């Protein structure tokens, strides 16, 4: 119960929740709520009690240490194996190198990446303690052409988690970006190994800009963070917990129950590209097109100006 209350406060980090709201939500008495809050305060959580306002979790120096995460983790199998690294070149590269130590469902997290990677050899800036830089290790046993569906699944889950924690109007830019306005908040790099008929291992690398206060250099023009958009710090732990719960549910629905509809609904409804004029980028060339649909298999259907249509499995498009 203590952990459930903590999770509720995390989700409303920064704002007050009344004792009544907590007791209604969890079906326990207000006195019980009060006792649990006392216990959380004793455990070091900074919870402010405001007269007639209720309880508010104050932004705190958070770490993503396994102890902290495991105390609030509610997943059935995801992230039960948890690797936390202070500094690493890239969590995806680390997961590849330590292939044999990692099981299905493992989560590799880093406070900082010194060689974070984007797609096509691009780099991903991953400053210390300010973001969620992570790799999920999965063995879905799907054919290789379904790897793209997993990127969509991760994008949909992260979309819902960010909206759940911040309420920001997040858009999904197929195939692997989440944006607020026209600034990127999250990128996904999915790497698969195995054979055409069967993925042996899928590494879903996700980077979320959470608490950066500014960006410098080239990415200043394209990147933003949740903190910049919210004008207050955002809890990495709360966001990560919610993401893991949603991802696990979407993954089980898809891989165990062949149900992918909820993911499609999210990526279609919040798509930044659908029904928009876009450019399909091929090397130095940009070809004008219109994005018309995201198919069941996760591919983007575009129609060019000459009326020809094409299903894109990945690659680069711009609005
Ligand atoms: C991506 O590539 O968006 C995939 C990013 C995946 C990062 C995660 S972090 C954990 C895991 N370990 C890794 O090494 N990688 C994964 P792409 O669509 O190619 O976008 C890359 C482009 O985004 C760069 O060329 C920059 O323009 C921009 N960029 C770089 N760092 C950024 C940041 N922190 N926020 C927003 N944009 C950034």
PDB file of N, CA and C and ligand atoms in Angstrom, residues 88-94 108 110 113 115-127 132-136 173 175-178 183-191 203-209 212 215 218-220 222-225 315-316, ligand 1:
ATOM      1  N   UNK A  88      28.253   4.903 -19.560  1.00  0.00           N
ATOM      2  CA  UNK A  88      28.502   3.843 -20.547  1.00  0.00           C
ATOM      3  C   UNK A  88      28.555   4.511 -21.920  1.00  0.00           C
ATOM      4  N   UNK A  89      29.174   3.857 -22.888  1.00  0.00           N
ATOM      5  CA  UNK A  89      29.146   4.452 -24.230  1.00  0.00           C
ATOM      6  C   UNK A  89      27.702   4.499 -24.735  1.00  0.00           C
ATOM      7  N   UNK A  90      27.062   3.319 -24.771  1.00  0.00           N
ATOM      8  CA  UNK A  90      25.676   3.250 -25.229  1.00  0.00           C
ATOM      9  C   UNK A  90      25.029   2.024 -24.579  1.00  0.00           C
ATOM     10  N   UNK A  91      23.811   2.171 -24.081  1.00  0.00           N
ATOM     11  CA  UNK A  91      23.161   1.020 -23.434  1.00  0.00           C
ATOM     12  C   UNK A  91      22.898  -0.094 -24.444  1.00  0.00           C
ATOM     13  N   UNK A  92      22.638   0.267 -25.717  1.00  0.00           N
ATOM     14  CA  UNK A  92      22.440  -0.780 -26.728  1.00  0.00           C
ATOM     15  C   UNK A  92      23.730  -1.565 -26.951  1.00  0.00           C
ATOM     16  N   UNK A  93      24.856  -0.833 -27.035  1.00  0.00           N
ATOM     17  CA  UNK A  93      26.138  -1.521 -27.257  1.00  0.00           C
ATOM     18  C   UNK A  93      26.464  -2.395 -26.041  1.00  0.00           C
ATOM     19  N   UNK A  94      26.213  -1.869 -24.850  1.00  0.00           N
ATOM     20  CA  UNK A  94      26.483  -2.639 -23.632  1.00  0.00           C
ATOM     21  C   UNK A  94      25.654  -3.930 -23.643  1.00  0.00           C
ATOM     22  N   UNK A 108      18.455  -2.317 -19.239  1.00  0.00           N
ATOM     23  CA  UNK A 108      19.765  -1.720 -18.996  1.00  0.00           C
ATOM     24  C   UNK A 108      19.578  -0.204 -18.989  1.00  0.00           C
ATOM     25  N   UNK A 110      21.250   3.737 -17.971  1.00  0.00           N
ATOM     26  CA  UNK A 110      22.490   4.458 -17.674  1.00  0.00           C
ATOM     27  C   UNK A 110      22.164   5.887 -17.252  1.00  0.00           C
ATOM     28  N   UNK A 113      25.348   8.533 -21.180  1.00  0.00           N
ATOM     29  CA  UNK A 113      25.963   7.805 -22.299  1.00  0.00           C
ATOM     30  C   UNK A 113      27.004   8.719 -22.936  1.00  0.00           C
ATOM     31  N   UNK A 115      28.592   7.763 -25.778  1.00  0.00           N
ATOM     32  CA  UNK A 115      28.542   7.543 -27.228  1.00  0.00           C
ATOM     33  C   UNK A 115      27.158   7.071 -27.620  1.00  0.00           C
ATOM     34  N   UNK A 116      26.133   7.762 -27.092  1.00  0.00           N
ATOM     35  CA  UNK A 116      24.750   7.376 -27.383  1.00  0.00           C
ATOM     36  C   UNK A 116      24.505   7.394 -28.890  1.00  0.00           C
ATOM     37  N   UNK A 117      23.732   6.428 -29.372  1.00  0.00           N
ATOM     38  CA  UNK A 117      23.551   6.287 -30.824  1.00  0.00           C
ATOM     39  C   UNK A 117      22.124   6.517 -31.277  1.00  0.00           C
ATOM     40  N   UNK A 118      22.018   7.184 -32.409  1.00  0.00           N
ATOM     41  CA  UNK A 118      20.734   7.294 -33.086  1.00  0.00           C
ATOM     42  C   UNK A 118      20.748   6.300 -34.240  1.00  0.00           C
ATOM     43  N   UNK A 119      19.846   6.476 -35.203  1.00  0.00           N
ATOM     44  CA  UNK A 119      19.850   5.571 -36.356  1.00  0.00           C
ATOM     45  C   UNK A 119      20.928   6.017 -37.338  1.00  0.00           C
ATOM     46  N   UNK A 120      21.259   5.110 -38.239  1.00  0.00           N
ATOM     47  CA  UNK A 120      22.178   5.415 -39.353  1.00  0.00           C
ATOM     48  C   UNK A 120      23.461   6.087 -38.885  1.00  0.00           C
ATOM     49  N   UNK A 121      23.978   5.622 -37.754  1.00  0.00           N
ATOM     50  CA  UNK A 121      25.268   6.129 -37.283  1.00  0.00           C
ATOM     51  C   UNK A 121      25.212   7.518 -36.669  1.00  0.00           C
ATOM     52  N   UNK A 122      23.994   8.064 -36.499  1.00  0.00           N
ATOM     53  CA  UNK A 122      23.915   9.394 -35.889  1.00  0.00           C
ATOM     54  C   UNK A 122      24.136   9.277 -34.383  1.00  0.00           C
ATOM     55  N   UNK A 123      24.403  10.418 -33.756  1.00  0.00           N
ATOM     56  CA  UNK A 123      24.660  10.317 -32.321  1.00  0.00           C
ATOM     57  C   UNK A 123      23.457  10.827 -31.526  1.00  0.00           C
ATOM     58  N   UNK A 124      23.425  10.426 -30.260  1.00  0.00           N
ATOM     59  CA  UNK A 124      22.316  10.789 -29.382  1.00  0.00           C
ATOM     60  C   UNK A 124      22.893  11.388 -28.105  1.00  0.00           C
ATOM     61  N   UNK A 125      22.606  12.642 -27.854  1.00  0.00           N
ATOM     62  CA  UNK A 125      23.158  13.312 -26.682  1.00  0.00           C
ATOM     63  C   UNK A 125      22.440  12.845 -25.408  1.00  0.00           C
ATOM     64  N   UNK A 126      23.230  12.408 -24.435  1.00  0.00           N
ATOM     65  CA  UNK A 126      22.640  11.759 -23.250  1.00  0.00           C
ATOM     66  C   UNK A 126      23.330  12.267 -21.997  1.00  0.00           C
ATOM     67  N   UNK A 127      22.948  13.449 -21.551  1.00  0.00           N
ATOM     68  CA  UNK A 127      23.662  14.088 -20.450  1.00  0.00           C
ATOM     69  C   UNK A 127      23.358  13.416 -19.107  1.00  0.00           C
ATOM     70  N   UNK A 132      16.271   9.599 -19.450  1.00  0.00           N
ATOM     71  CA  UNK A 132      16.177   8.147 -19.300  1.00  0.00           C
ATOM     72  C   UNK A 132      16.861   7.571 -20.530  1.00  0.00           C
ATOM     73  N   UNK A 133      17.974   6.937 -20.302  1.00  0.00           N
ATOM     74  CA  UNK A 133      18.721   6.320 -21.404  1.00  0.00           C
ATOM     75  C   UNK A 133      18.695   4.823 -21.127  1.00  0.00           C
ATOM     76  N   UNK A 134      17.973   4.081 -21.940  1.00  0.00           N
ATOM     77  CA  UNK A 134      17.758   2.679 -21.565  1.00  0.00           C
ATOM     78  C   UNK A 134      17.613   1.760 -22.769  1.00  0.00           C
ATOM     79  N   UNK A 135      17.859   0.474 -22.496  1.00  0.00           N
ATOM     80  CA  UNK A 135      17.640  -0.558 -23.513  1.00  0.00           C
ATOM     81  C   UNK A 135      16.829  -1.692 -22.905  1.00  0.00           C
ATOM     82  N   UNK A 136      15.758  -2.063 -23.594  1.00  0.00           N
ATOM     83  CA  UNK A 136      14.967  -3.225 -23.174  1.00  0.00           C
ATOM     84  C   UNK A 136      15.432  -4.425 -23.997  1.00  0.00           C
ATOM     85  N   UNK A 173       6.119  11.004 -34.341  1.00  0.00           N
ATOM     86  CA  UNK A 173       6.573  11.162 -35.725  1.00  0.00           C
ATOM     87  C   UNK A 173       7.122   9.810 -36.172  1.00  0.00           C
ATOM     88  N   UNK A 175       9.003   6.929 -37.869  1.00  0.00           N
ATOM     89  CA  UNK A 175       8.732   5.694 -37.131  1.00  0.00           C
ATOM     90  C   UNK A 175       9.203   5.725 -35.678  1.00  0.00           C
ATOM     91  N   UNK A 176       9.993   6.708 -35.257  1.00  0.00           N
ATOM     92  CA  UNK A 176      10.648   6.493 -33.963  1.00  0.00           C
ATOM     93  C   UNK A 176      10.847   7.733 -33.110  1.00  0.00           C
ATOM     94  N   UNK A 177      10.121   8.797 -33.384  1.00  0.00           N
ATOM     95  CA  UNK A 177      10.342  10.003 -32.589  1.00  0.00           C
ATOM     96  C   UNK A 177       9.066  10.423 -31.857  1.00  0.00           C
ATOM     97  N   UNK A 178       9.254  10.995 -30.679  1.00  0.00           N
ATOM     98  CA  UNK A 178       8.140  11.679 -30.011  1.00  0.00           C
ATOM     99  C   UNK A 178       8.507  13.149 -29.922  1.00  0.00           C
ATOM    100  N   UNK A 183       9.706  19.987 -31.506  1.00  0.00           N
ATOM    101  CA  UNK A 183      10.966  19.634 -30.849  1.00  0.00           C
ATOM    102  C   UNK A 183      10.930  18.213 -30.316  1.00  0.00           C
ATOM    103  N   UNK A 184      12.054  17.528 -30.504  1.00  0.00           N
ATOM    104  CA  UNK A 184      12.099  16.108 -30.170  1.00  0.00           C
ATOM    105  C   UNK A 184      12.360  15.900 -28.681  1.00  0.00           C
ATOM    106  N   UNK A 185      11.562  14.985 -28.115  1.00  0.00           N
ATOM    107  CA  UNK A 185      11.646  14.711 -26.686  1.00  0.00           C
ATOM    108  C   UNK A 185      12.137  13.294 -26.442  1.00  0.00           C
ATOM    109  N   UNK A 186      11.935  12.429 -27.448  1.00  0.00           N
ATOM    110  CA  UNK A 186      12.286  11.012 -27.273  1.00  0.00           C
ATOM    111  C   UNK A 186      12.612  10.400 -28.621  1.00  0.00           C
ATOM    112  N   UNK A 187      13.622   9.534 -28.636  1.00  0.00           N
ATOM    113  CA  UNK A 187      13.971   8.796 -29.855  1.00  0.00           C
ATOM    114  C   UNK A 187      14.123   7.315 -29.524  1.00  0.00           C
ATOM    115  N   UNK A 188      13.833   6.484 -30.502  1.00  0.00           N
ATOM    116  CA  UNK A 188      13.881   5.027 -30.281  1.00  0.00           C
ATOM    117  C   UNK A 188      14.776   4.389 -31.334  1.00  0.00           C
ATOM    118  N   UNK A 189      15.638   3.503 -30.883  1.00  0.00           N
ATOM    119  CA  UNK A 189      16.522   2.779 -31.802  1.00  0.00           C
ATOM    120  C   UNK A 189      16.341   1.286 -31.543  1.00  0.00           C
ATOM    121  N   UNK A 190      15.646   0.614 -32.471  1.00  0.00           N
ATOM    122  CA  UNK A 190      15.400  -0.821 -32.303  1.00  0.00           C
ATOM    123  C   UNK A 190      16.398  -1.597 -33.138  1.00  0.00           C
ATOM    124  N   UNK A 191      17.079  -2.536 -32.507  1.00  0.00           N
ATOM    125  CA  UNK A 191      18.049  -3.353 -33.231  1.00  0.00           C
ATOM    126  C   UNK A 191      17.708  -4.820 -33.009  1.00  0.00           C
ATOM    127  N   UNK A 203      16.699  -5.427 -29.255  1.00  0.00           N
ATOM    128  CA  UNK A 203      17.133  -4.417 -28.301  1.00  0.00           C
ATOM    129  C   UNK A 203      16.363  -3.149 -28.624  1.00  0.00           C
ATOM    130  N   UNK A 204      15.506  -2.744 -27.712  1.00  0.00           N
ATOM    131  CA  UNK A 204      14.745  -1.515 -27.933  1.00  0.00           C
ATOM    132  C   UNK A 204      15.405  -0.418 -27.087  1.00  0.00           C
ATOM    133  N   UNK A 205      16.166   0.436 -27.767  1.00  0.00           N
ATOM    134  CA  UNK A 205      16.879   1.520 -27.087  1.00  0.00           C
ATOM    135  C   UNK A 205      16.012   2.770 -27.108  1.00  0.00           C
ATOM    136  N   UNK A 206      15.826   3.358 -25.945  1.00  0.00           N
ATOM    137  CA  UNK A 206      14.956   4.540 -25.865  1.00  0.00           C
ATOM    138  C   UNK A 206      15.662   5.645 -25.088  1.00  0.00           C
ATOM    139  N   UNK A 207      15.627   6.831 -25.644  1.00  0.00           N
ATOM    140  CA  UNK A 207      16.180   7.990 -24.952  1.00  0.00           C
ATOM    141  C   UNK A 207      15.077   9.020 -24.742  1.00  0.00           C
ATOM    142  N   UNK A 208      14.891   9.479 -23.501  1.00  0.00           N
ATOM    143  CA  UNK A 208      13.891  10.522 -23.227  1.00  0.00           C
ATOM    144  C   UNK A 208      14.592  11.688 -22.535  1.00  0.00           C
ATOM    145  N   UNK A 209      14.397  12.874 -23.075  1.00  0.00           N
ATOM    146  CA  UNK A 209      14.932  14.079 -22.437  1.00  0.00           C
ATOM    147  C   UNK A 209      13.985  14.474 -21.324  1.00  0.00           C
ATOM    148  N   UNK A 212      16.727  18.143 -18.660  1.00  0.00           N
ATOM    149  CA  UNK A 212      17.679  19.134 -19.172  1.00  0.00           C
ATOM    150  C   UNK A 212      17.031  20.519 -19.090  1.00  0.00           C
ATOM    151  N   UNK A 215      19.708  23.043 -24.155  1.00  0.00           N
ATOM    152  CA  UNK A 215      20.544  22.238 -25.046  1.00  0.00           C
ATOM    153  C   UNK A 215      21.500  23.175 -25.758  1.00  0.00           C
ATOM    154  N   UNK A 218      24.317  21.830 -32.054  1.00  0.00           N
ATOM    155  CA  UNK A 218      23.399  21.565 -33.170  1.00  0.00           C
ATOM    156  C   UNK A 218      21.997  21.158 -32.743  1.00  0.00           C
ATOM    157  N   UNK A 219      21.927  20.390 -31.630  1.00  0.00           N
ATOM    158  CA  UNK A 219      20.591  19.875 -31.319  1.00  0.00           C
ATOM    159  C   UNK A 219      19.694  20.892 -30.602  1.00  0.00           C
ATOM    160  N   UNK A 220      20.279  22.038 -30.230  1.00  0.00           N
ATOM    161  CA  UNK A 220      19.465  23.056 -29.547  1.00  0.00           C
ATOM    162  C   UNK A 220      18.229  23.410 -30.378  1.00  0.00           C
ATOM    163  N   UNK A 222      16.563  21.427 -32.374  1.00  0.00           N
ATOM    164  CA  UNK A 222      15.600  20.328 -32.618  1.00  0.00           C
ATOM    165  C   UNK A 222      15.105  19.642 -31.356  1.00  0.00           C
ATOM    166  N   UNK A 223      15.814  19.853 -30.226  1.00  0.00           N
ATOM    167  CA  UNK A 223      15.486  19.073 -29.027  1.00  0.00           C
ATOM    168  C   UNK A 223      14.798  19.913 -27.965  1.00  0.00           C
ATOM    169  N   UNK A 224      13.988  19.251 -27.147  1.00  0.00           N
ATOM    170  CA  UNK A 224      13.492  19.880 -25.927  1.00  0.00           C
ATOM    171  C   UNK A 224      13.380  18.806 -24.852  1.00  0.00           C
ATOM    172  N   UNK A 225      13.096  19.231 -23.619  1.00  0.00           N
ATOM    173  CA  UNK A 225      12.952  18.261 -22.524  1.00  0.00           C
ATOM    174  C   UNK A 225      11.608  18.468 -21.846  1.00  0.00           C
ATOM    175  N   UNK A 315      13.031   4.497 -42.273  1.00  0.00           N
ATOM    176  CA  UNK A 315      13.660   5.574 -43.018  1.00  0.00           C
ATOM    177  C   UNK A 315      13.230   6.928 -42.539  1.00  0.00           C
ATOM    178  N   UNK A 316      13.441   7.871 -43.401  1.00  0.00           N
ATOM    179  CA  UNK A 316      13.399   9.262 -42.988  1.00  0.00           C
ATOM    180  C   UNK A 316      12.269   9.994 -43.687  1.00  0.00           C
TER     181      UNK A 316
HETATM  182  C1  LIG B   1      16.928   8.294 -32.669  1.00  0.00           C
HETATM  183  O1  LIG B   1      17.700   8.313 -33.792  1.00  0.00           O
HETATM  184  O2  LIG B   1      16.095   9.109 -32.386  1.00  0.00           O
HETATM  185  C2  LIG B   1      17.204   7.121 -31.737  1.00  0.00           C
HETATM  186  C3  LIG B   1      17.727   7.571 -30.402  1.00  0.00           C
HETATM  187  C4  LIG B   1      17.883   6.407 -29.465  1.00  0.00           C
HETATM  188  C5  LIG B   1      18.611   6.791 -28.218  1.00  0.00           C
HETATM  189  C6  LIG B   1      18.621   5.669 -27.211  1.00  0.00           C
HETATM  190  S1  LIG B   1      19.269   6.174 -25.689  1.00  0.00           S
HETATM  191  C7  LIG B   1      19.393   4.557 -25.134  1.00  0.00           C
HETATM  192  C8  LIG B   1      19.813   3.721 -26.312  1.00  0.00           C
HETATM  193  N1  LIG B   1      21.247   3.633 -26.405  1.00  0.00           N
HETATM  194  C9  LIG B   1      21.717   4.271 -27.509  1.00  0.00           C
HETATM  195  O3  LIG B   1      22.920   4.374 -27.809  1.00  0.00           O
HETATM  196  N2  LIG B   1      20.681   4.745 -28.215  1.00  0.00           N
HETATM  197  C10 LIG B   1      19.417   4.432 -27.595  1.00  0.00           C
HETATM  198  P1  LIG B   1      17.520   9.314 -35.016  1.00  0.00           P
HETATM  199  O4  LIG B   1      16.093   9.296 -35.491  1.00  0.00           O
HETATM  200  O5  LIG B   1      18.563   8.915 -35.951  1.00  0.00           O
HETATM  201  O6  LIG B   1      17.802  10.741 -34.415  1.00  0.00           O
HETATM  202  C11 LIG B   1      19.094  11.180 -34.146  1.00  0.00           C
HETATM  203  C12 LIG B   1      19.095  12.705 -34.267  1.00  0.00           C
HETATM  204  O7  LIG B   1      18.360  13.274 -33.174  1.00  0.00           O
HETATM  205  C13 LIG B   1      20.485  13.323 -34.170  1.00  0.00           C
HETATM  206  O8  LIG B   1      21.084  13.394 -35.442  1.00  0.00           O
HETATM  207  C14 LIG B   1      20.193  14.723 -33.604  1.00  0.00           C
HETATM  208  O9  LIG B   1      19.782  15.603 -34.615  1.00  0.00           O
HETATM  209  C15 LIG B   1      18.977  14.480 -32.736  1.00  0.00           C
HETATM  210  N3  LIG B   1      19.350  14.303 -31.331  1.00  0.00           N
HETATM  211  C16 LIG B   1      20.497  13.832 -30.769  1.00  0.00           C
HETATM  212  N4  LIG B   1      20.419  13.787 -29.440  1.00  0.00           N
HETATM  213  C17 LIG B   1      19.178  14.251 -29.118  1.00  0.00           C
HETATM  214  C18 LIG B   1      18.479  14.439 -27.900  1.00  0.00           C
HETATM  215  N5  LIG B   1      18.996  14.149 -26.717  1.00  0.00           N
HETATM  216  N6  LIG B   1      17.217  14.936 -27.994  1.00  0.00           N
HETATM  217  C19 LIG B   1      16.640  15.233 -29.167  1.00  0.00           C
HETATM  218  N7  LIG B   1      17.251  15.077 -30.355  1.00  0.00           N
HETATM  219  C20 LIG B   1      18.508  14.584 -30.328  1.00  0.00           C
END
